[in-house]
Each structure stands twice: as C-alpha cells, then as structure tokens.
CSV table of N, CA and C in Angstrom, one decimal:
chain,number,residue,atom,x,y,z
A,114,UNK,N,-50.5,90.0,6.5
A,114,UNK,CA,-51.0,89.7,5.1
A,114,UNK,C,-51.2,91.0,4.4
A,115,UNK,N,-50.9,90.9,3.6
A,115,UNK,CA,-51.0,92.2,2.6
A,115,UNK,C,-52.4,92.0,1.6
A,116,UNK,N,-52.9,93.4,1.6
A,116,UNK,CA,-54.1,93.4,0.9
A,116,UNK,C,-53.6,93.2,-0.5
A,117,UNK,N,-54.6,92.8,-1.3
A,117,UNK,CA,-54.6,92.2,-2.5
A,117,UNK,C,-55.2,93.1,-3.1
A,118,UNK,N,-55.5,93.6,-5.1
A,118,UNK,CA,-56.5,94.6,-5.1
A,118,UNK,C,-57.8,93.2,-5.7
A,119,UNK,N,-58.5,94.5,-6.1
A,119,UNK,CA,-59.8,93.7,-7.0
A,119,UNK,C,-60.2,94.5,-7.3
A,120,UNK,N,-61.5,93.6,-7.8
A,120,UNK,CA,-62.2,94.8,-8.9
A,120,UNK,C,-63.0,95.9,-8.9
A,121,UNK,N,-63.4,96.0,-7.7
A,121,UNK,CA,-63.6,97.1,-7.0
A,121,UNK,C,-62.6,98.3,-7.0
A,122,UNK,N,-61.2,98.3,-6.8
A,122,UNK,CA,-60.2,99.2,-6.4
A,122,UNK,C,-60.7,100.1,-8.3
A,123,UNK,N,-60.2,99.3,-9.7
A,123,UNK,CA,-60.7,100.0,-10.7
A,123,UNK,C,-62.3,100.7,-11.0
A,124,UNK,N,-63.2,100.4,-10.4
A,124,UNK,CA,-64.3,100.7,-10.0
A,124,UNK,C,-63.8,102.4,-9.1
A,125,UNK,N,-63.8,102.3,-8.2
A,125,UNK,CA,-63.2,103.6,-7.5
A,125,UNK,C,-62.0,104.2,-8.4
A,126,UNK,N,-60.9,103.9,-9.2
A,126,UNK,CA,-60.4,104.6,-9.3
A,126,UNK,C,-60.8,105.2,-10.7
A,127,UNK,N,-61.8,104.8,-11.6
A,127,UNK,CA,-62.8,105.3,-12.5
A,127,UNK,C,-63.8,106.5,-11.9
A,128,UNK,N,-64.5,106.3,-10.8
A,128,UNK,CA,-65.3,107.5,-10.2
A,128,UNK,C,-64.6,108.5,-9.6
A,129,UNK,N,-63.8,108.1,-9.3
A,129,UNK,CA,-62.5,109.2,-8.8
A,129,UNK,C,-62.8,110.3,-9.8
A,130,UNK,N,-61.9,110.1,-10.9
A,130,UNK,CA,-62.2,110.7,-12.0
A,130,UNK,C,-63.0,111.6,-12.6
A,131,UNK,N,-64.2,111.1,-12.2
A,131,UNK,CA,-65.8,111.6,-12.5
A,131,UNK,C,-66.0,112.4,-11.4
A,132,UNK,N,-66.0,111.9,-9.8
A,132,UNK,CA,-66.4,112.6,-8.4
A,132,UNK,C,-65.5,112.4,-7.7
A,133,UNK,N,-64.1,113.4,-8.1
A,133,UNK,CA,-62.9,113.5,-7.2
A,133,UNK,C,-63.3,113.7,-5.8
A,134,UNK,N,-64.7,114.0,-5.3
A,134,UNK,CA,-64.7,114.3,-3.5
A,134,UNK,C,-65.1,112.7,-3.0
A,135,UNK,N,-65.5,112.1,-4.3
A,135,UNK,CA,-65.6,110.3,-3.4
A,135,UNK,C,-65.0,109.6,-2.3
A,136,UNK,N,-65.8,109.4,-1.7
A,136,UNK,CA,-64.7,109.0,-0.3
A,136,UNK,C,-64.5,107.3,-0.7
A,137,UNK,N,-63.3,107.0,-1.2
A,137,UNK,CA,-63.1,105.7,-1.5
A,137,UNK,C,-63.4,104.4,-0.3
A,138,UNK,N,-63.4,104.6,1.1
A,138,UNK,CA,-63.7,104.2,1.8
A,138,UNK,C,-65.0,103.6,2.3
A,139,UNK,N,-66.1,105.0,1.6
A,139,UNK,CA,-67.3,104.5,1.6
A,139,UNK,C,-67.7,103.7,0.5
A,140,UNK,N,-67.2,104.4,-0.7
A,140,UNK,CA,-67.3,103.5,-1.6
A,140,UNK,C,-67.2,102.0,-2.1
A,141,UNK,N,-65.8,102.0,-1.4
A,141,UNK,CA,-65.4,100.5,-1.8
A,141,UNK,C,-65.9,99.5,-1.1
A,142,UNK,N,-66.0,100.0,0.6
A,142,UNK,CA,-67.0,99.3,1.3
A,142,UNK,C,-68.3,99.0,1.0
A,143,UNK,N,-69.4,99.6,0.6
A,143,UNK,CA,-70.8,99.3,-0.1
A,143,UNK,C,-70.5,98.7,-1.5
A,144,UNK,N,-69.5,98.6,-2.0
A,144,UNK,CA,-69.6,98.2,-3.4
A,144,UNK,C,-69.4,96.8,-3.1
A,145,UNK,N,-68.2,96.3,-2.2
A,145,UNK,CA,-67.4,95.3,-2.1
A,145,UNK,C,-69.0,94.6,-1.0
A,146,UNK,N,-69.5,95.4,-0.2
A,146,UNK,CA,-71.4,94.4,0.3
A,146,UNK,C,-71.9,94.2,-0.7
A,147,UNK,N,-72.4,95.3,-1.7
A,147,UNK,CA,-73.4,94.7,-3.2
A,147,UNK,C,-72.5,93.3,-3.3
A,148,UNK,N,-71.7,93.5,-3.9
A,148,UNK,CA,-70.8,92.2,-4.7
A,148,UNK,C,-70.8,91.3,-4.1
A,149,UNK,N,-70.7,90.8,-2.5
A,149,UNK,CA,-70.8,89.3,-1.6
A,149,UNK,C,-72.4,89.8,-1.9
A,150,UNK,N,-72.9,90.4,-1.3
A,150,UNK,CA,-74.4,89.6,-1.8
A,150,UNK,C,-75.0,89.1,-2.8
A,151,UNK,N,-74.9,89.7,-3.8
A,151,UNK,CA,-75.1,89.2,-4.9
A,151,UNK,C,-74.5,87.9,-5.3
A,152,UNK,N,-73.2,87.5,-4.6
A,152,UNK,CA,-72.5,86.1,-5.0
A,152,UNK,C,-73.4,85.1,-4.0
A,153,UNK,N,-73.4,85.7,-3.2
A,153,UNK,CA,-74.3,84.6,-2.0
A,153,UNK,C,-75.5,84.7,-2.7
A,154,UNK,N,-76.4,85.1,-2.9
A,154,UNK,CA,-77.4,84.8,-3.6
A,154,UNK,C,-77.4,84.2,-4.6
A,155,UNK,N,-76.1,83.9,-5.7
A,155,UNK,CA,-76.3,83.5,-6.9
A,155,UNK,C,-75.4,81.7,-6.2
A,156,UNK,N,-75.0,82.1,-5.5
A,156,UNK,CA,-74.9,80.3,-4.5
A,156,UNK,C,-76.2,80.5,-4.7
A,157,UNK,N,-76.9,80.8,-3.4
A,157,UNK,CA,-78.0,80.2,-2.8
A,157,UNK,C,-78.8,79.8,-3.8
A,158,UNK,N,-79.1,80.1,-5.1
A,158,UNK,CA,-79.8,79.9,-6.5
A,158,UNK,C,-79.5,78.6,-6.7
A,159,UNK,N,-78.3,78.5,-6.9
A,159,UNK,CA,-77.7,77.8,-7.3
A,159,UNK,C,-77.9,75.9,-6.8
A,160,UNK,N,-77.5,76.1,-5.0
A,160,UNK,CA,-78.2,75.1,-4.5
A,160,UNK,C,-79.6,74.7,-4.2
A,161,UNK,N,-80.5,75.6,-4.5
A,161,UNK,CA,-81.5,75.4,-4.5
A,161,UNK,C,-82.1,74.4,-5.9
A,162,UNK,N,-81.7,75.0,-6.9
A,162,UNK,CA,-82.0,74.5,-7.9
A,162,UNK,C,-80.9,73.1,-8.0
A,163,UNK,N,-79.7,72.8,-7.1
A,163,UNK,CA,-79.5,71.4,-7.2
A,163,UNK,C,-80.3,71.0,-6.2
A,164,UNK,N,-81.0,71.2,-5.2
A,164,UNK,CA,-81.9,70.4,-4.3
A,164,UNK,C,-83.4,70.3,-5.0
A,165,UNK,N,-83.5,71.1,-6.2
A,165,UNK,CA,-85.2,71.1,-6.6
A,165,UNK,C,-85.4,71.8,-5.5
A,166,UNK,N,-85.8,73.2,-5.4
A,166,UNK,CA,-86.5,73.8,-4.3
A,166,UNK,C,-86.6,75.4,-5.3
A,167,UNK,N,-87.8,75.8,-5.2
A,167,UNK,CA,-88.0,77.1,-5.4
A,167,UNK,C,-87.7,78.1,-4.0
A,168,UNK,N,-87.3,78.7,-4.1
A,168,UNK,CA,-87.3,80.3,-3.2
A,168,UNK,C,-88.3,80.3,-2.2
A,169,UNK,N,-89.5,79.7,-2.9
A,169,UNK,CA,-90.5,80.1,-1.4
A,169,UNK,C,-90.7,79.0,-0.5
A,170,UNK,N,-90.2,77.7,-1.5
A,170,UNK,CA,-90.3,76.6,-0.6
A,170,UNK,C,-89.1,76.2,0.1
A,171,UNK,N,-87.9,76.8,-0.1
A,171,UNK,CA,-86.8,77.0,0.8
A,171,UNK,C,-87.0,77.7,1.9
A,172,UNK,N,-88.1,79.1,1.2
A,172,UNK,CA,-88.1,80.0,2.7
A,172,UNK,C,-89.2,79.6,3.7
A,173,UNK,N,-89.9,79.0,3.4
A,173,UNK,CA,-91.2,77.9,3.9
A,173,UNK,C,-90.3,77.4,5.0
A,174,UNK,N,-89.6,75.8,3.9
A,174,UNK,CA,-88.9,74.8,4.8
A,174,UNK,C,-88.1,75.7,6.3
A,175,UNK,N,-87.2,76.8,5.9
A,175,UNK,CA,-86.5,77.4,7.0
A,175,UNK,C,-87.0,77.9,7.9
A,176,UNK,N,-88.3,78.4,7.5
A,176,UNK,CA,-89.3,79.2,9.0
A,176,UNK,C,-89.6,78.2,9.8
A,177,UNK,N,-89.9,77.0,9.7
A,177,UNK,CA,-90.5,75.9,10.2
A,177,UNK,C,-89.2,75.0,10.8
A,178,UNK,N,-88.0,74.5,10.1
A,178,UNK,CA,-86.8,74.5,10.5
A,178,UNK,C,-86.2,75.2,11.5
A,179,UNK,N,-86.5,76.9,11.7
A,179,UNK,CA,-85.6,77.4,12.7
A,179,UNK,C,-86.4,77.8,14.0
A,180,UNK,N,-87.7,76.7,14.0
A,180,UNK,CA,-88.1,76.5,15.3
A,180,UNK,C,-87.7,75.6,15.9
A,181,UNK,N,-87.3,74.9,15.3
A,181,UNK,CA,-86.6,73.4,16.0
A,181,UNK,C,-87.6,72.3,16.6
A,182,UNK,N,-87.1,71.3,16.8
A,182,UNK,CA,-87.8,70.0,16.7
A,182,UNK,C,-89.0,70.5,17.6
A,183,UNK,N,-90.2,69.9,17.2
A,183,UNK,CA,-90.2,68.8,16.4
A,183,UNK,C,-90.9,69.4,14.7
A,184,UNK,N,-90.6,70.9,14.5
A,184,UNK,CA,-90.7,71.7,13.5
A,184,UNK,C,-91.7,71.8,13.0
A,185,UNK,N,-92.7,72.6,13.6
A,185,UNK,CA,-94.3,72.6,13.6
A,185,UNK,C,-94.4,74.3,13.7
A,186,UNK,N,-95.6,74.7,13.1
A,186,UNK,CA,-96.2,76.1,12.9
A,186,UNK,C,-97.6,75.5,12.9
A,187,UNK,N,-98.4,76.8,13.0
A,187,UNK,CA,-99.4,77.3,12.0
A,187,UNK,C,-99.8,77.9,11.2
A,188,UNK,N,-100.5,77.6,10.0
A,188,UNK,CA,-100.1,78.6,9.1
A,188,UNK,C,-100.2,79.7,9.0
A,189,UNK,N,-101.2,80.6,9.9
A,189,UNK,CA,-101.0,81.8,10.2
A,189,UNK,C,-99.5,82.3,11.0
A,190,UNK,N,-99.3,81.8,11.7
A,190,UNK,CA,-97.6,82.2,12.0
A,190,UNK,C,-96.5,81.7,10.8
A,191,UNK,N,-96.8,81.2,9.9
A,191,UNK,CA,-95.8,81.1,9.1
A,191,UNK,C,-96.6,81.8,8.4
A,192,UNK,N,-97.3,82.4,7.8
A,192,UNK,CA,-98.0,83.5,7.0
A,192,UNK,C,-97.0,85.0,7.5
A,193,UNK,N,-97.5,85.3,8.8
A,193,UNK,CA,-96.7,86.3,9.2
A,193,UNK,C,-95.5,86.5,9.4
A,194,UNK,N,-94.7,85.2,9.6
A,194,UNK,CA,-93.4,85.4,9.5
A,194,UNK,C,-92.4,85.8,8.0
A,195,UNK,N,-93.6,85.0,7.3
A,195,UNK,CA,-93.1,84.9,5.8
A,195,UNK,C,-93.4,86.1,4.8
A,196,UNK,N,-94.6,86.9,6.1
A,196,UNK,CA,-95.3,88.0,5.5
A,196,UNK,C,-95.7,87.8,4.5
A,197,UNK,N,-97.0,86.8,4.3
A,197,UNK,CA,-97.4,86.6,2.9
A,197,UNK,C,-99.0,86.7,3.3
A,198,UNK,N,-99.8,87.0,2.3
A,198,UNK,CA,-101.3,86.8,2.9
A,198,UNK,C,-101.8,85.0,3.5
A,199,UNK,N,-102.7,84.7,4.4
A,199,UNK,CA,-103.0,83.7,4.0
A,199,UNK,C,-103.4,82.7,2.9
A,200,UNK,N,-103.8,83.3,2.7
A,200,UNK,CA,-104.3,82.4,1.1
A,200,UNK,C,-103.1,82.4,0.2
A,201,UNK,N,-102.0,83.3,0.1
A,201,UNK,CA,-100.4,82.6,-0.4
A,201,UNK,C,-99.7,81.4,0.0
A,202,UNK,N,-100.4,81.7,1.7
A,202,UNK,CA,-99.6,80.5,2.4
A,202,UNK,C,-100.2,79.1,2.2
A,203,UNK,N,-101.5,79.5,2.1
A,203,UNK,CA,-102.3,77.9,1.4
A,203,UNK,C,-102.0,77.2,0.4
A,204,UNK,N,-101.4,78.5,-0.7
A,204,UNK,CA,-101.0,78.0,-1.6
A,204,UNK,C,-100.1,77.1,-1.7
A,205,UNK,N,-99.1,77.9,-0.8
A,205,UNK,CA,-97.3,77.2,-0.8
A,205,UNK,C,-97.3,75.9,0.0
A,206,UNK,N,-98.6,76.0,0.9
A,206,UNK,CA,-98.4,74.3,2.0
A,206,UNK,C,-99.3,73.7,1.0
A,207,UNK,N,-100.2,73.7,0.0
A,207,UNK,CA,-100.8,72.5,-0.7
A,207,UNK,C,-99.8,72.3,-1.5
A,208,UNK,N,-98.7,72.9,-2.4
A,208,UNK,CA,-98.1,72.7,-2.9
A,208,UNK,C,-97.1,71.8,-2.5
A,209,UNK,N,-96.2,72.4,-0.9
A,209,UNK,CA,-95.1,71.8,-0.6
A,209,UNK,C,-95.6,70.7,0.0
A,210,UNK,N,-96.9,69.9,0.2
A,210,UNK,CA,-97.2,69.0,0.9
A,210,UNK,C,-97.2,68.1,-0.2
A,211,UNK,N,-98.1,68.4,-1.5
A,211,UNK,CA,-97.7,67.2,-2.5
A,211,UNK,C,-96.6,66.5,-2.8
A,212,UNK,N,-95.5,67.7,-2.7
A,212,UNK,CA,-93.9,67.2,-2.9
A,212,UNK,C,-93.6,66.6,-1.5
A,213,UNK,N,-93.9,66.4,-0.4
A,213,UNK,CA,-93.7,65.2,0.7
A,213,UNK,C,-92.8,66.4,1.5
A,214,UNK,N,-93.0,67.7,1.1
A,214,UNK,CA,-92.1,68.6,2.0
A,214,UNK,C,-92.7,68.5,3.6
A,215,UNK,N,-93.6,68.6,3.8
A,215,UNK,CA,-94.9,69.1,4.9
A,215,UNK,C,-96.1,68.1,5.1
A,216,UNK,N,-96.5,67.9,6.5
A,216,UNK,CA,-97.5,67.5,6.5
A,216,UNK,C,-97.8,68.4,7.2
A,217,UNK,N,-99.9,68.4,7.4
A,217,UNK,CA,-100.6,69.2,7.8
A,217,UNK,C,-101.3,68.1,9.1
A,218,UNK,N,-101.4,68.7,10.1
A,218,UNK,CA,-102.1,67.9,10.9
A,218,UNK,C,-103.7,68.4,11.8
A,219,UNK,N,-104.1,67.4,12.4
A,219,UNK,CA,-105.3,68.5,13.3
A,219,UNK,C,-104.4,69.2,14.4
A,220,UNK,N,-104.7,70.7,14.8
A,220,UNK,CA,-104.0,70.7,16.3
A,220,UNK,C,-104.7,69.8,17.3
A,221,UNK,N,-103.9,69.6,18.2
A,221,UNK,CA,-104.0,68.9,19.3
A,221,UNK,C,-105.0,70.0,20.4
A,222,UNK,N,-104.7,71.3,20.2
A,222,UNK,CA,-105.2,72.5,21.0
A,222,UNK,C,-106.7,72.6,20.1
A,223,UNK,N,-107.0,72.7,19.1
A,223,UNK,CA,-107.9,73.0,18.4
A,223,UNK,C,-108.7,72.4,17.4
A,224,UNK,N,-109.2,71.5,17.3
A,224,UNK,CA,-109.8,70.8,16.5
A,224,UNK,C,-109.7,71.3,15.0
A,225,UNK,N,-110.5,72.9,15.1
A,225,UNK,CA,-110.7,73.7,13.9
A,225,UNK,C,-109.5,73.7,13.3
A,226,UNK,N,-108.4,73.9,14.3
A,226,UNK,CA,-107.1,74.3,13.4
A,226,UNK,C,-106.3,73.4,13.1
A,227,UNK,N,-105.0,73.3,12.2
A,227,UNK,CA,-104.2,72.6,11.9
A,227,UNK,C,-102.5,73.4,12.0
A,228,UNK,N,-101.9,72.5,12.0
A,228,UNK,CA,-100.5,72.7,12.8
A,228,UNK,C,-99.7,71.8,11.6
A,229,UNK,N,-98.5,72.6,11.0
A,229,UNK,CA,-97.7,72.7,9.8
A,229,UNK,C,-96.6,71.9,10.2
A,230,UNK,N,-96.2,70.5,9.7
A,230,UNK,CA,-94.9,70.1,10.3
A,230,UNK,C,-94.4,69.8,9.2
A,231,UNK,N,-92.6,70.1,9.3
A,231,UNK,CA,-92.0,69.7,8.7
A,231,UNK,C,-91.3,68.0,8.5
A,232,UNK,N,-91.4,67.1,7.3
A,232,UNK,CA,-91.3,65.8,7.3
A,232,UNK,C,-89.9,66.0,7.4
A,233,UNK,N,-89.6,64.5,7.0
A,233,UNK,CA,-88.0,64.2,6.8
A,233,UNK,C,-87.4,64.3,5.9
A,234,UNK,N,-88.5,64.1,4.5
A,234,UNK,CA,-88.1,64.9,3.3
A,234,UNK,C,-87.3,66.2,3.4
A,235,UNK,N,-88.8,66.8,3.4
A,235,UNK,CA,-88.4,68.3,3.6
A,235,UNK,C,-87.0,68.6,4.1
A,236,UNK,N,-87.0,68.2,6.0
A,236,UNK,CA,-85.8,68.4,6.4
A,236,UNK,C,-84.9,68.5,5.9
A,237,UNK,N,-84.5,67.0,5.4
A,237,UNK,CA,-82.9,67.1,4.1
A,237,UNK,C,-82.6,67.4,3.2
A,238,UNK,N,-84.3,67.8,2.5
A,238,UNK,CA,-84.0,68.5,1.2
A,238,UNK,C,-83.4,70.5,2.2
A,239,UNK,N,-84.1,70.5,2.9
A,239,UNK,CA,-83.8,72.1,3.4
A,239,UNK,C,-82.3,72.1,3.6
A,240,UNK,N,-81.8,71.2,4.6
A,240,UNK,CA,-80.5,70.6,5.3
A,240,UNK,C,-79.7,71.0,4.2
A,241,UNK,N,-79.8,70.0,3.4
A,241,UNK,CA,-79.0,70.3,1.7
A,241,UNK,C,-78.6,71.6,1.2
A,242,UNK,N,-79.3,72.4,1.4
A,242,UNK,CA,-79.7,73.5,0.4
A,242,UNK,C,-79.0,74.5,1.8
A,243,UNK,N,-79.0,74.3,2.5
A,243,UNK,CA,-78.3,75.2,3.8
A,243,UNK,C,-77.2,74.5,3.8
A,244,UNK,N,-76.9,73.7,4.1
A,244,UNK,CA,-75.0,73.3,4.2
A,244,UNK,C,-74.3,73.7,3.0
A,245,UNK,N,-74.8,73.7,1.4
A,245,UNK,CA,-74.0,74.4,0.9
A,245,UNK,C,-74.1,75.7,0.8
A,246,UNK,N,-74.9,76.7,0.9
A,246,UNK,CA,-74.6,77.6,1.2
A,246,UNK,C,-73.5,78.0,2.3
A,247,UNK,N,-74.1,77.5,3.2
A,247,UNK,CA,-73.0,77.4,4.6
A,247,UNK,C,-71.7,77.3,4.1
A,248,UNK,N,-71.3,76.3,3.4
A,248,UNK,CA,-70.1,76.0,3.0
A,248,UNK,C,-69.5,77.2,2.4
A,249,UNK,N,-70.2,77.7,1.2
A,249,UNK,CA,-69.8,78.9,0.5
A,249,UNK,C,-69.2,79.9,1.6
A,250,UNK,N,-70.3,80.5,2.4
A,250,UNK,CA,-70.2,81.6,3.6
A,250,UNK,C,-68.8,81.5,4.5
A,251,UNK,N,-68.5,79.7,4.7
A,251,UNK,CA,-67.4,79.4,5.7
A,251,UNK,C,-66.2,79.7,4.8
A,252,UNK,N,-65.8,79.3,3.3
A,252,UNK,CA,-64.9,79.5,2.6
A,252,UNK,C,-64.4,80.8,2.2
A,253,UNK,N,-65.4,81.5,2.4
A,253,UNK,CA,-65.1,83.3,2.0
A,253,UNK,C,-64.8,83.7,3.5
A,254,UNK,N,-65.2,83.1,4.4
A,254,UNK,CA,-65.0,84.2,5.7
A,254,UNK,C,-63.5,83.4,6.1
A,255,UNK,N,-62.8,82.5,5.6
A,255,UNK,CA,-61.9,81.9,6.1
A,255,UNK,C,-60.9,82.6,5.5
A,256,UNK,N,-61.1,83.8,4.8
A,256,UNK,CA,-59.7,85.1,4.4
A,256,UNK,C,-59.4,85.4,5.6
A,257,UNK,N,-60.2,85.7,6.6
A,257,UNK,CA,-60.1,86.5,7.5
A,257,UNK,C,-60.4,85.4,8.7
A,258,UNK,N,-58.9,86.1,10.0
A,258,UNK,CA,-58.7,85.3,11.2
A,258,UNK,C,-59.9,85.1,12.2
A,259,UNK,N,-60.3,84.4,13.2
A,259,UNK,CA,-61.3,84.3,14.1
A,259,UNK,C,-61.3,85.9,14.6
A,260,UNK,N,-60.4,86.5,14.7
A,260,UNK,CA,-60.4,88.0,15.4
A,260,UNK,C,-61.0,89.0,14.2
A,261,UNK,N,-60.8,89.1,13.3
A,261,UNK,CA,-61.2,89.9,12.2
A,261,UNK,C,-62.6,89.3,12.1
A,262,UNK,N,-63.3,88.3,11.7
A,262,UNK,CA,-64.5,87.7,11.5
A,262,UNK,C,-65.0,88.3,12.6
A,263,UNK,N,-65.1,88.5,13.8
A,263,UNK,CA,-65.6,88.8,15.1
A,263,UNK,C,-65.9,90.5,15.0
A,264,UNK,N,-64.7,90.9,14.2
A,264,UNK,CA,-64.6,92.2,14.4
A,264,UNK,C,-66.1,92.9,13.4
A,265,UNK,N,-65.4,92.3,12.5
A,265,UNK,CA,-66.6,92.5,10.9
A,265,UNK,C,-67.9,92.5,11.4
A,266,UNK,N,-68.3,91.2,11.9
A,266,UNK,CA,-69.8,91.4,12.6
A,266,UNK,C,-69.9,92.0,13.4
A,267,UNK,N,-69.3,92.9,14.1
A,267,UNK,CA,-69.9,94.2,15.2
A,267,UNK,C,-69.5,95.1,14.1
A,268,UNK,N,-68.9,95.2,13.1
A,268,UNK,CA,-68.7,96.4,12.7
A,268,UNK,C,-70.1,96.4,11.9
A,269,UNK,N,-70.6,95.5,11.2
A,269,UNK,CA,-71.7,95.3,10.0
A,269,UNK,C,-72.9,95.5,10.9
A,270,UNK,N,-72.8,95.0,12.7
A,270,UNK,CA,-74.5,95.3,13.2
A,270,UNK,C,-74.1,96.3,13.3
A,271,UNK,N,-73.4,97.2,13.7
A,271,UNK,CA,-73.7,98.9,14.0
A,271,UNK,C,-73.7,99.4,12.5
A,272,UNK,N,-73.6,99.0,11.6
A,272,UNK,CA,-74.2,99.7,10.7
A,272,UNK,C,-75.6,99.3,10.5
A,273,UNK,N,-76.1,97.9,10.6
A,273,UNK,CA,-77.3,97.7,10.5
A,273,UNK,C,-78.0,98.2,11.5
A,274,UNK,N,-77.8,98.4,12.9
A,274,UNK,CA,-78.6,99.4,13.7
A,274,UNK,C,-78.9,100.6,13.1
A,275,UNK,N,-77.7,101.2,12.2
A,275,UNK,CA,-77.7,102.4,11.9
A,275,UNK,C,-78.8,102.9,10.9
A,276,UNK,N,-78.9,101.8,9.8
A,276,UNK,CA,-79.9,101.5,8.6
A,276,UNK,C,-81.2,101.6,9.8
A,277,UNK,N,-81.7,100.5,10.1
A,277,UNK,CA,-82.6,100.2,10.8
A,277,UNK,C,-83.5,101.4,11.5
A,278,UNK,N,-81.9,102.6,12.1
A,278,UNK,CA,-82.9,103.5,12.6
A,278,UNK,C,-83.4,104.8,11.6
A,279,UNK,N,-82.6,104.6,10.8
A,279,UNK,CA,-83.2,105.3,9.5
A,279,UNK,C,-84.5,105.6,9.1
C-alpha cells in the first residue's frame, strides 16, 4: 500500500523552510498524535453529548464500570481514582444519582460507610457512549493490518515509558 500525503506533509514542508534542521520524522509523528487526539476527543464529545452525559459523569460511570460486575466503589476510591477531592465526589454521586446513574447503598462491611453502584441506567447510558467511541477507534486503526496495529502499540508504549520516565 502506498502512503498517501496529508495535511501534516504541508505542515512540515512549511517549517522546513523556517527550521531547515527539522527532523521531519519527529515532526510529523507528534503532529500526526496531536491531530488523532484531538479527533478522538472531539468523537468522544460528541457521543457523550448524544448519550446526555457530561465528562465527569462519563468519567464517574467508567471508574465504576471498569471494575466489573457487580460495579461497586466507594467513594473515596472513586475520589482517588478520579483524583478529585471528596467533597467533588459528593457532588458528582448526588448529582449522578438523581439522574438514575448510581445508587448509593449502606456497606455491608460498615454500617458508617456506603458503597457506590452502578445501575442499569447508568450502565447503557456509559455502554453507549463507549461503543461509539470504540467504533470510531476500530475504523481509523482498520488502515492498518493486525501486524502494523500490534506494532504501533509497542512502538507508542516505549515512548510512553519514555515520557513517563521523564
């Protein structure tokens, strides 16, 4: 398959111009990551606001979601996962609980405390809002063969190790 250009290639061949030592390689690579992220993000916007869901109640529903059944926290561990103070997180579970996202229960461990589950609402509204994303993600990586896809993701965690140890 032969590469195709885009909009990136005029991008680089403009800074050329300006910073002939540019290494087009680094360049086009970081520019061509800004640009998928920013498109995936402007999906993820996108389905969110067809499922009715704000940003924190997506990122809510998912912390509680990617513990898996039967999709329970507390709110202090969803506090610190979401890195938000307590009293943010009170906010977002009285909120998402009036919308039928969440119920709040007694723990079973603790009388004092309460334990954060996600309903069936919630679930499919989250469900929704992740499959099309998903979808988006599956349609752009389907340029590229199961062996290239494979490759990309070792090539992107060794750079993110590399960030990381920064």
């Amino acid at each position: 398959m032969t590469d195709v250009g885009d909009r990136v290639d005029e991008h680089i061949a403009q800074w050329r111009r300006v910073l002939p030592d540019l290494d087009p390689d680094v360049e086009g690579a970081v520019t061509r990551m800004h640009y998928l992220v920013k498109h995936l993000s402007r999906v993820k916007q996108a389905q969110l606001a067809e499922h009715g869901l704000q940003n924190f109640e997506y990122e809510t529903l998912h912390a509680l979601a990617r513990r898996g059944r039967p999709y329970r926290a507390g709110p202090s561990e969803l506090a610190t996962d979401l890195r938000v103070s307590p009293a943010t997180m009170t906010g977002r579970l009285d909120a998402m609980e009036q919308r039928g996202f969440l119920r709040r229960q007694p723990s079973p461990d603790d009388r004092r405390k309460v334990i954060v589950q996600l309903t069936e609402r919630g679930h499919r509204v989250w469900r929704g809002a992740i499959d099309g994303l998903g979808d988006e993600e599956h349609r752009i990586m389907a340029a590229l063969s199961g062996d290239e896809r494979h490759q990309l993701a070792g090539l992107l965690r060794r750079l993110l190790v590399e960030a990381d140890a920064g």
